mmCIF file of C-alpha atoms in Angstrom:
data_model
loop_
_atom_site.group_PDB
_atom_site.id
_atom_site.type_symbol
_atom_site.label_atom_id
_atom_site.label_comp_id
_atom_site.label_asym_id
_atom_site.label_seq_id
_atom_site.Cartn_x
_atom_site.Cartn_y
_atom_site.Cartn_z
ATOM 1 C CA GLY X 1 -0.078 -0.036 0.061
ATOM 2 C CA LYS X 2 2.769 2.476 0.914
ATOM 3 C CA ALA X 3 4.638 1.841 -2.439
ATOM 4 C CA ILE X 4 1.376 2.206 -4.359
ATOM 5 C CA ALA X 5 0.594 5.478 -2.702
ATOM 6 C CA CYS X 6 4.119 6.767 -3.304
ATOM 7 C CA ARG X 7 3.942 5.866 -6.971
ATOM 8 C CA LEU X 8 0.557 7.629 -7.460
ATOM 9 C CA ALA X 9 1.903 10.634 -5.595
ATOM 10 C CA ALA X 10 4.902 10.703 -7.996
ATOM 11 C CA ASP X 11 2.576 10.583 -11.101
ATOM 12 C CA GLY X 12 0.690 13.633 -9.994
ATOM 13 C CA PHE X 13 -2.273 12.222 -7.897
ATOM 14 C CA SER X 14 -3.339 13.869 -4.600
ATOM 15 C CA VAL X 15 -3.415 11.009 -2.328
ATOM 16 C CA VAL X 16 -5.813 10.428 0.652
ATOM 17 C CA ALA X 17 -4.090 7.770 2.741
ATOM 18 C CA VAL X 18 -6.320 5.739 5.183
ATOM 19 C CA GLY X 19 -5.056 3.661 8.016
ATOM 20 C CA ARG X 20 -4.908 3.155 11.773
ATOM 21 C CA ASN X 21 -3.819 6.158 13.642
ATOM 22 C CA LYS X 22 -0.613 6.257 15.721
ATOM 23 C CA GLU X 23 1.243 9.133 17.190
ATOM 24 C CA GLY X 24 3.227 10.929 14.521
ATOM 25 C CA ARG X 25 1.946 8.697 11.856
ATOM 26 C CA ALA X 26 -0.095 11.319 9.875
ATOM 27 C CA ASP X 27 2.759 13.741 9.594
ATOM 28 C CA GLU X 28 5.050 10.905 8.650
ATOM 29 C CA ILE X 29 2.791 9.592 5.865
ATOM 30 C CA VAL X 30 2.084 13.076 4.479
ATOM 31 C CA LYS X 31 5.842 13.895 4.530
ATOM 32 C CA ASN X 32 6.581 10.655 2.720
ATOM 33 C CA LEU X 33 3.948 11.294 0.026
ATOM 34 C CA THR X 34 5.251 14.969 -0.374
ATOM 35 C CA GLU X 35 8.674 13.553 -0.881
ATOM 36 C CA CYS X 36 7.340 11.085 -3.494
ATOM 37 C CA SER X 37 5.810 13.891 -5.442
ATOM 38 C CA LEU X 38 9.027 16.103 -5.243
ATOM 39 C CA ALA X 39 11.183 13.207 -6.438
ATOM 40 C CA ALA X 40 9.321 13.146 -9.689
ATOM 41 C CA LYS X 41 9.347 16.890 -10.167
ATOM 42 C CA LYS X 42 12.146 19.285 -11.223
ATOM 43 C CA SER X 43 11.497 21.742 -8.343
ATOM 44 C CA GLU X 44 9.363 22.279 -5.342
ATOM 45 C CA GLN X 45 7.330 24.772 -7.307
ATOM 46 C CA ASP X 46 6.402 21.878 -9.727
ATOM 47 C CA ALA X 47 5.040 19.690 -6.886
ATOM 48 C CA THR X 48 1.729 21.371 -6.071
ATOM 49 C CA THR X 49 -0.239 18.186 -5.262
ATOM 50 C CA GLN X 50 -1.648 17.999 -1.726
ATOM 51 C CA HIS X 51 -1.762 14.797 0.316
ATOM 52 C CA GLU X 52 -3.469 13.869 3.542
ATOM 53 C CA PHE X 53 -3.840 11.102 6.129
ATOM 54 C CA ARG X 54 -7.253 9.933 7.520
ATOM 55 C CA PRO X 55 -7.385 7.733 10.579
ATOM 56 C CA CYS X 56 -9.590 4.716 10.350
ATOM 57 C CA ASP X 57 -9.571 1.230 12.054
ATOM 58 C CA ALA X 58 -10.964 -0.962 9.246
ATOM 59 C CA PHE X 59 -11.845 -3.660 11.700
ATOM 60 C CA SER X 60 -14.807 -1.412 12.491
ATOM 61 C CA LEU X 61 -17.342 -0.940 9.771
ATOM 62 C CA GLU X 62 -18.768 1.978 11.701
ATOM 63 C CA GLN X 63 -15.461 3.649 11.465
ATOM 64 C CA VAL X 64 -15.269 2.907 7.800
ATOM 65 C CA LYS X 65 -18.654 4.444 7.403
ATOM 66 C CA GLU X 66 -17.571 7.656 9.319
ATOM 67 C CA CYS X 67 -14.283 7.899 7.279
ATOM 68 C CA ALA X 68 -15.876 7.466 3.960
ATOM 69 C CA ALA X 69 -18.573 9.991 4.713
ATOM 70 C CA GLY X 70 -15.801 12.535 5.508
ATOM 71 C CA ILE X 71 -13.891 11.820 2.353
ATOM 72 C CA VAL X 72 -17.031 12.214 0.220
ATOM 73 C CA ARG X 73 -17.918 15.429 2.078
ATOM 74 C CA ASP X 74 -14.393 16.954 1.322
ATOM 75 C CA HIS X 75 -13.817 15.323 -2.095
ATOM 76 C CA SER X 76 -16.625 15.652 -4.682
ATOM 77 C CA LYS X 77 -14.455 13.764 -7.106
ATOM 78 C CA ILE X 78 -12.304 10.576 -6.779
ATOM 79 C CA ASP X 79 -10.383 9.179 -9.645
ATOM 80 C CA ALA X 80 -9.128 6.002 -7.951
ATOM 81 C CA LEU X 81 -9.778 3.812 -4.892
ATOM 82 C CA VAL X 82 -7.120 1.373 -4.001
ATOM 83 C CA MET X 83 -7.716 -1.106 -1.110
ATOM 84 C CA THR X 84 -4.847 -3.005 0.433
ATOM 85 C CA GLN X 85 -5.909 -3.402 4.152
ATOM 86 C CA GLY X 86 -5.171 -6.986 5.367
ATOM 87 C CA MET X 87 -3.444 -9.354 7.706
ATOM 88 C CA ALA X 88 -1.734 -12.698 7.647
ATOM 89 C CA THR X 89 -2.462 -14.999 10.685
ATOM 90 C CA ILE X 90 -3.144 -18.650 11.423
ATOM 91 C CA GLN X 91 -5.859 -17.649 13.914
ATOM 92 C CA GLY X 92 -9.370 -19.159 13.921
ATOM 93 C CA PHE X 93 -12.600 -17.054 13.697
ATOM 94 C CA THR X 94 -11.803 -14.056 15.741
ATOM 95 C CA PRO X 95 -14.581 -11.465 16.219
ATOM 96 C CA THR X 96 -14.205 -7.764 15.965
ATOM 97 C CA SER X 97 -16.152 -5.640 18.349
ATOM 98 C CA GLU X 98 -19.014 -5.753 15.797
ATOM 99 C CA GLY X 99 -18.999 -9.634 15.753
ATOM 100 C CA ASN X 100 -17.477 -10.129 12.289
ATOM 101 C CA ASP X 101 -14.250 -12.228 11.764
ATOM 102 C CA GLU X 102 -11.171 -9.970 11.805
ATOM 103 C CA LYS X 103 -9.622 -11.350 8.743
ATOM 104 C CA LEU X 104 -12.739 -11.388 6.489
ATOM 105 C CA THR X 105 -13.509 -7.935 7.710
ATOM 106 C CA LEU X 106 -10.095 -6.414 6.556
ATOM 107 C CA HIS X 107 -10.042 -8.457 3.340
ATOM 108 C CA PHE X 108 -13.640 -8.051 2.284
ATOM 109 C CA TRP X 109 -16.353 -6.334 4.388
ATOM 110 C CA SER X 110 -14.435 -3.242 4.983
ATOM 111 C CA ARG X 111 -13.459 -2.988 1.300
ATOM 112 C CA ALA X 112 -17.032 -3.543 0.135
ATOM 113 C CA ALA X 113 -18.020 -0.851 2.491
ATOM 114 C CA PHE X 114 -15.515 1.661 1.335
ATOM 115 C CA ALA X 115 -16.356 0.957 -2.368
ATOM 116 C CA ALA X 116 -20.120 1.332 -1.750
ATOM 117 C CA LEU X 117 -19.866 4.539 0.266
ATOM 118 C CA LEU X 118 -17.397 6.337 -2.031
ATOM 119 C CA LEU X 119 -19.501 5.623 -5.185
ATOM 120 C CA PRO X 120 -20.948 9.206 -5.287
ATOM 121 C CA SER X 121 -17.523 10.819 -5.680
ATOM 122 C CA LEU X 122 -16.176 8.049 -7.896
ATOM 123 C CA ARG X 123 -19.104 8.554 -10.409
ATOM 124 C CA ALA X 124 -18.180 12.294 -10.596
ATOM 125 C CA SER X 125 -14.672 11.478 -11.854
ATOM 126 C CA SER X 126 -13.561 13.019 -15.107
ATOM 127 C CA MET X 127 -10.639 10.657 -15.880
ATOM 128 C CA PRO X 128 -10.556 9.931 -19.626
ATOM 129 C CA GLY X 129 -10.732 6.138 -19.111
ATOM 130 C CA GLY X 130 -13.042 6.376 -16.150
ATOM 131 C CA PRO X 131 -12.267 6.027 -12.409
ATOM 132 C CA VAL X 132 -10.749 2.801 -10.930
ATOM 133 C CA VAL X 133 -11.716 0.837 -7.864
ATOM 134 C CA MET X 134 -9.065 -1.721 -7.073
ATOM 135 C CA THR X 135 -9.061 -4.348 -4.311
ATOM 136 C CA ILE X 136 -5.637 -5.972 -4.154
ATOM 137 C CA LEU X 137 -5.947 -9.478 -2.676
ATOM 138 C CA SER X 138 -6.071 -12.614 -4.831
ATOM 139 C CA GLY X 139 -7.669 -11.963 -8.125
ATOM 140 C CA GLY X 140 -7.301 -14.933 -10.461
ATOM 141 C CA VAL X 141 -5.458 -16.985 -7.761
ATOM 142 C CA HIS X 142 -7.976 -18.066 -5.119
ATOM 143 C CA SER X 143 -10.369 -21.002 -5.190
ATOM 144 C CA PRO X 144 -14.117 -20.627 -4.845
ATOM 145 C CA TYR X 145 -15.553 -20.890 -1.233
ATOM 146 C CA THR X 146 -18.214 -23.442 -1.791
ATOM 147 C CA LYS X 147 -20.143 -22.920 1.425
ATOM 148 C CA TYR X 148 -21.146 -19.393 0.650
ATOM 149 C CA LYS X 149 -24.804 -20.244 1.246
ATOM 150 C CA GLU X 150 -24.681 -22.600 4.126
ATOM 151 C CA ASP X 151 -21.996 -20.587 6.129
ATOM 152 C CA PRO X 152 -21.648 -17.244 4.434
ATOM 153 C CA GLU X 153 -19.763 -15.537 7.400
ATOM 154 C CA LEU X 154 -17.507 -18.631 8.087
ATOM 155 C CA ARG X 155 -18.777 -18.984 11.587
ATOM 156 C CA LYS X 156 -18.870 -22.856 11.420
ATOM 157 C CA ASN X 157 -16.319 -23.694 8.703
ATOM 158 C CA TYR X 158 -13.527 -21.378 9.369
ATOM 159 C CA SER X 159 -10.000 -22.251 8.341
ATOM 160 C CA VAL X 160 -7.012 -20.316 6.954
ATOM 161 C CA LYS X 161 -7.798 -21.603 3.452
ATOM 162 C CA ASN X 162 -11.595 -21.045 3.707
ATOM 163 C CA ALA X 163 -11.015 -17.496 4.965
ATOM 164 C CA ALA X 164 -8.551 -16.734 2.053
ATOM 165 C CA ASP X 165 -10.870 -18.288 -0.601
ATOM 166 C CA GLY X 166 -13.944 -16.821 1.016
ATOM 167 C CA ALA X 167 -12.591 -13.184 0.885
ATOM 168 C CA GLY X 168 -11.207 -13.621 -2.709
ATOM 169 C CA PHE X 169 -14.397 -15.326 -4.006
ATOM 170 C CA TYR X 170 -16.609 -12.794 -2.391
ATOM 171 C CA SER X 171 -14.460 -9.972 -3.872
ATOM 172 C CA ASP X 172 -15.052 -11.333 -7.332
ATOM 173 C CA LEU X 173 -18.805 -11.691 -6.832
ATOM 174 C CA PHE X 174 -19.515 -8.482 -4.996
ATOM 175 C CA PHE X 175 -17.420 -6.236 -7.228
ATOM 176 C CA ASP X 176 -18.747 -7.841 -10.313
ATOM 177 C CA LYS X 177 -22.309 -7.049 -9.250
ATOM 178 C CA LEU X 178 -21.302 -3.479 -8.352
ATOM 179 C CA ALA X 179 -19.558 -3.155 -11.764
ATOM 180 C CA LYS X 180 -22.756 -4.141 -13.699
ATOM 181 C CA GLN X 181 -25.179 -1.722 -12.047
ATOM 182 C CA PRO X 182 -26.197 0.986 -14.555
ATOM 183 C CA SER X 183 -25.040 3.885 -12.352
ATOM 184 C CA ASN X 184 -21.540 2.363 -12.179
ATOM 185 C CA GLN X 185 -20.874 1.772 -15.824
ATOM 186 C CA SER X 186 -18.196 4.424 -16.046
ATOM 187 C CA ILE X 187 -16.244 2.871 -13.098
ATOM 188 C CA ASN X 188 -13.492 0.246 -13.670
ATOM 189 C CA PHE X 189 -13.721 -2.326 -10.892
ATOM 190 C CA ILE X 190 -10.522 -4.544 -10.596
ATOM 191 C CA HIS X 191 -9.689 -7.379 -8.298
ATOM 192 C CA SER X 192 -5.926 -7.966 -8.577
ATOM 193 C CA ALA X 193 -3.244 -10.241 -7.093
ATOM 194 C CA PRO X 194 0.076 -8.612 -6.022
ATOM 195 C CA GLY X 195 2.189 -11.911 -6.110
ATOM 196 C CA PHE X 196 4.869 -12.687 -3.718
ATOM 197 C CA VAL X 197 6.269 -9.433 -2.412
ATOM 198 C CA ALA X 198 9.161 -8.698 -0.182
ATOM 199 C CA SER X 199 7.034 -6.483 2.218
ATOM 200 C CA ASN X 200 6.042 -6.576 5.783
ATOM 201 C CA TRP X 201 3.280 -9.248 4.996
ATOM 202 C CA GLY X 202 3.045 -11.697 7.846
ATOM 203 C CA THR X 203 3.902 -9.320 10.737
ATOM 204 C CA GLU X 204 1.149 -10.874 12.772
ATOM 205 C CA MET X 205 2.514 -14.462 12.302
ATOM 206 C CA PRO X 206 4.307 -16.316 15.050
ATOM 207 C CA PHE X 207 8.109 -16.234 14.850
ATOM 208 C CA TYR X 208 8.430 -19.844 13.641
ATOM 209 C CA LEU X 209 6.434 -18.948 10.501
ATOM 210 C CA LYS X 210 7.491 -15.357 10.087
ATOM 211 C CA ALA X 211 11.260 -16.211 9.774
ATOM 212 C CA PRO X 212 10.892 -18.714 6.873
ATOM 213 C CA VAL X 213 8.605 -16.131 5.146
ATOM 214 C CA ARG X 214 11.087 -13.331 5.439
ATOM 215 C CA PHE X 215 13.858 -15.747 4.148
ATOM 216 C CA MET X 216 11.812 -16.694 1.027
ATOM 217 C CA GLN X 217 10.910 -13.033 0.464
ATOM 218 C CA LYS X 218 14.648 -12.183 0.350
ATOM 219 C CA LEU X 219 15.164 -15.104 -2.219
ATOM 220 C CA GLY X 220 12.212 -14.635 -4.548
ATOM 221 C CA GLY X 221 9.950 -11.805 -3.608
ATOM 222 C CA LYS X 222 9.646 -8.816 -5.736
ATOM 223 C CA SER X 223 10.266 -5.385 -4.379
ATOM 224 C CA PRO X 224 7.215 -3.298 -3.225
ATOM 225 C CA SER X 225 8.076 -0.689 -5.841
ATOM 226 C CA LYS X 226 8.155 -3.220 -8.642
ATOM 227 C CA CYS X 227 4.751 -4.603 -7.397
ATOM 228 C CA ALA X 228 3.395 -1.066 -7.236
ATOM 229 C CA SER X 229 4.395 -0.373 -10.808
ATOM 230 C CA PHE X 230 2.289 -3.188 -11.929
ATOM 231 C CA MET X 231 -0.625 -2.444 -9.675
ATOM 232 C CA VAL X 232 -0.930 1.206 -10.694
ATOM 233 C CA GLU X 233 -0.637 0.518 -14.462
ATOM 234 C CA PRO X 234 -4.446 0.395 -15.202
ATOM 235 C CA ILE X 235 -4.862 3.628 -13.112
ATOM 236 C CA LEU X 236 -2.340 5.425 -15.238
ATOM 237 C CA GLN X 237 -3.804 3.981 -18.274
ATOM 238 C CA CYS X 238 -7.202 5.350 -17.306
ATOM 239 C CA ALA X 239 -5.686 8.714 -16.601
ATOM 240 C CA SER X 240 -4.717 8.866 -20.326
ATOM 241 C CA GLY X 241 -7.152 6.707 -22.033
ATOM 242 C CA ASP X 242 -8.163 3.024 -22.010
ATOM 243 C CA ILE X 243 -7.563 0.718 -19.088
ATOM 244 C CA GLY X 244 -5.616 -1.807 -21.075
ATOM 245 C CA LEU X 245 -7.337 -4.873 -19.565
ATOM 246 C CA VAL X 246 -9.845 -7.308 -20.989
ATOM 247 C CA ARG X 247 -12.736 -8.672 -18.875
ATOM 248 C CA PRO X 248 -13.026 -12.418 -18.349
ATOM 249 C CA SER X 249 -14.738 -14.045 -21.413
ATOM 250 C CA SER X 250 -14.471 -10.633 -23.087
ATOM 251 C CA THR X 251 -17.738 -9.432 -21.607
ATOM 252 C CA ALA X 252 -18.661 -5.866 -22.194
ATOM 253 C CA GLN X 253 -19.574 -5.214 -18.481
ATOM 254 C CA GLY X 254 -18.395 -6.266 -15.098
ATOM 255 C CA LEU X 255 -15.167 -6.930 -13.116
ATOM 256 C CA PHE X 256 -11.704 -7.000 -14.366
ATOM 257 C CA ILE X 257 -9.308 -9.571 -12.975
ATOM 258 C CA MET X 258 -5.636 -8.621 -12.929
ATOM 259 C CA ASN X 259 -2.658 -10.862 -12.469
ATOM 260 C CA GLU X 260 0.545 -9.789 -10.618
ATOM 261 C CA ASP X 261 2.163 -8.597 -13.942
ATOM 262 C CA ALA X 262 -0.840 -6.323 -14.826
ATOM 263 C CA THR X 263 -2.140 -8.799 -17.341
ATOM 264 C CA SER X 264 -5.800 -9.913 -17.494
ATOM 265 C CA GLY X 265 -6.871 -12.856 -15.378
ATOM 266 C CA LYS X 266 -9.766 -15.221 -14.987
ATOM 267 C CA LEU X 267 -12.696 -15.868 -12.677
ATOM 268 C CA THR X 268 -13.432 -19.118 -10.855
ATOM 269 C CA LYS X 269 -15.776 -21.686 -12.431
ATOM 270 C CA LEU X 270 -18.261 -21.130 -9.634
ATOM 271 C CA HIS X 271 -18.705 -17.498 -10.576
ATOM 272 C CA THR X 272 -22.489 -17.660 -11.302
ATOM 273 C CA GLU X 273 -25.427 -15.313 -11.069
ATOM 274 C CA GLU X 274 -26.809 -17.340 -8.130
ATOM 275 C CA ALA X 275 -23.536 -17.019 -6.286
ATOM 276 C CA ILE X 276 -23.433 -13.273 -6.870
ATOM 277 C CA GLU X 277 -26.881 -12.720 -5.596
ATOM 278 C CA SER X 278 -26.176 -14.909 -2.613
ATOM 279 C CA VAL X 279 -23.015 -13.041 -1.611
ATOM 280 C CA TRP X 280 -24.581 -9.580 -2.374
ATOM 281 C CA ASP X 281 -27.425 -10.414 0.008
ATOM 282 C CA THR X 282 -24.890 -11.535 2.784
ATOM 283 C CA ALA X 283 -22.896 -8.354 2.252
ATOM 284 C CA GLY X 284 -26.041 -6.291 2.486
ATOM 285 C CA LYS X 285 -26.991 -7.846 5.902
ATOM 286 C CA VAL X 286 -23.383 -7.609 7.355
ATOM 287 C CA LEU X 287 -22.825 -3.887 6.219
ATOM 288 C CA GLY X 288 -26.452 -3.005 6.974
ATOM 289 C CA LYS X 289 -25.703 -3.633 10.656
ATOM 290 C CA ALA X 290 -23.384 -0.732 10.535
ATOM 291 C CA GLY X 291 -25.865 1.408 8.694
ATOM 292 C CA ILE X 292 -24.317 0.922 5.170
ATOM 293 C CA ALA X 293 -26.740 0.406 2.325
ATOM 294 C CA LEU X 294 -25.651 -1.215 -0.983
ATOM 295 C CA ASP X 295 -28.355 -0.032 -3.283
ATOM 296 C CA ASP X 296 -26.911 3.452 -3.847
ATOM 297 C CA GLY X 297 -23.919 3.524 -1.594
ATOM 298 C CA THR X 298 -25.396 5.877 0.944
ATOM 299 C CA CYS X 299 -25.878 5.553 4.656
ATOM 300 C CA ASN X 300 -28.998 4.596 6.509
ATOM 301 C CA ASN X 301 -30.062 7.207 9.078
#
């Protein structure tokens, strides 16, 4: 996420970074983004883009709702929404203060919420190729989660694999549904996979797993900056023209799947209309508890 924000800042975008708040973090992030902008300019006078940091604990859908409302209030137009929040653990179902699983909340519920709530400003974008909504997780890599009807929130069948597949599968289905809504036809929705990156991924893991991960990252992981260059490619493409991706089955509408090298990917074999509607209904119920509606992306009062 940090490398992607830096790359977008360097390419002239004003970045609103969102994350957990810690003492001094806001100033540090804004300073870093400003330096990214300056590094790509000839002088300080050329770097006029303004960046900001907004605190939000994405474990809480109520905080996501509050944060998104503030962004829409202050930014009538949004050209790109990039979501990377996540965690790597081997824990079982671990409820947040709102009762949802922590991992599934970061990887899917909070991302679905941000996308739905920021739609008004995304629809107002004037980017030549249309605005971009990108959730970076496991596009084209994950398997389908087959118990999406019997146990949609993974309360009975939780495992590390099911949690990973569930978040990835739900992302495909939810964002495909969102992309096909008539009011969102101008928005490019992308589910991408970053590949194996030498980042701080796995910070939450126990030491006996984290050490081997760090070793393998040094051996074969791509750098965060290289990963970022692939992830931002469709955004930069849309800033100047066409997105440069092809939808699965060459459909005219719907979600784009993007591989780690910015090429077009595929959906799972269980990507059906029945599954889309089932997951959409589940997402509506989960987000609805926090006052977030999916019909038009506004909040219930």
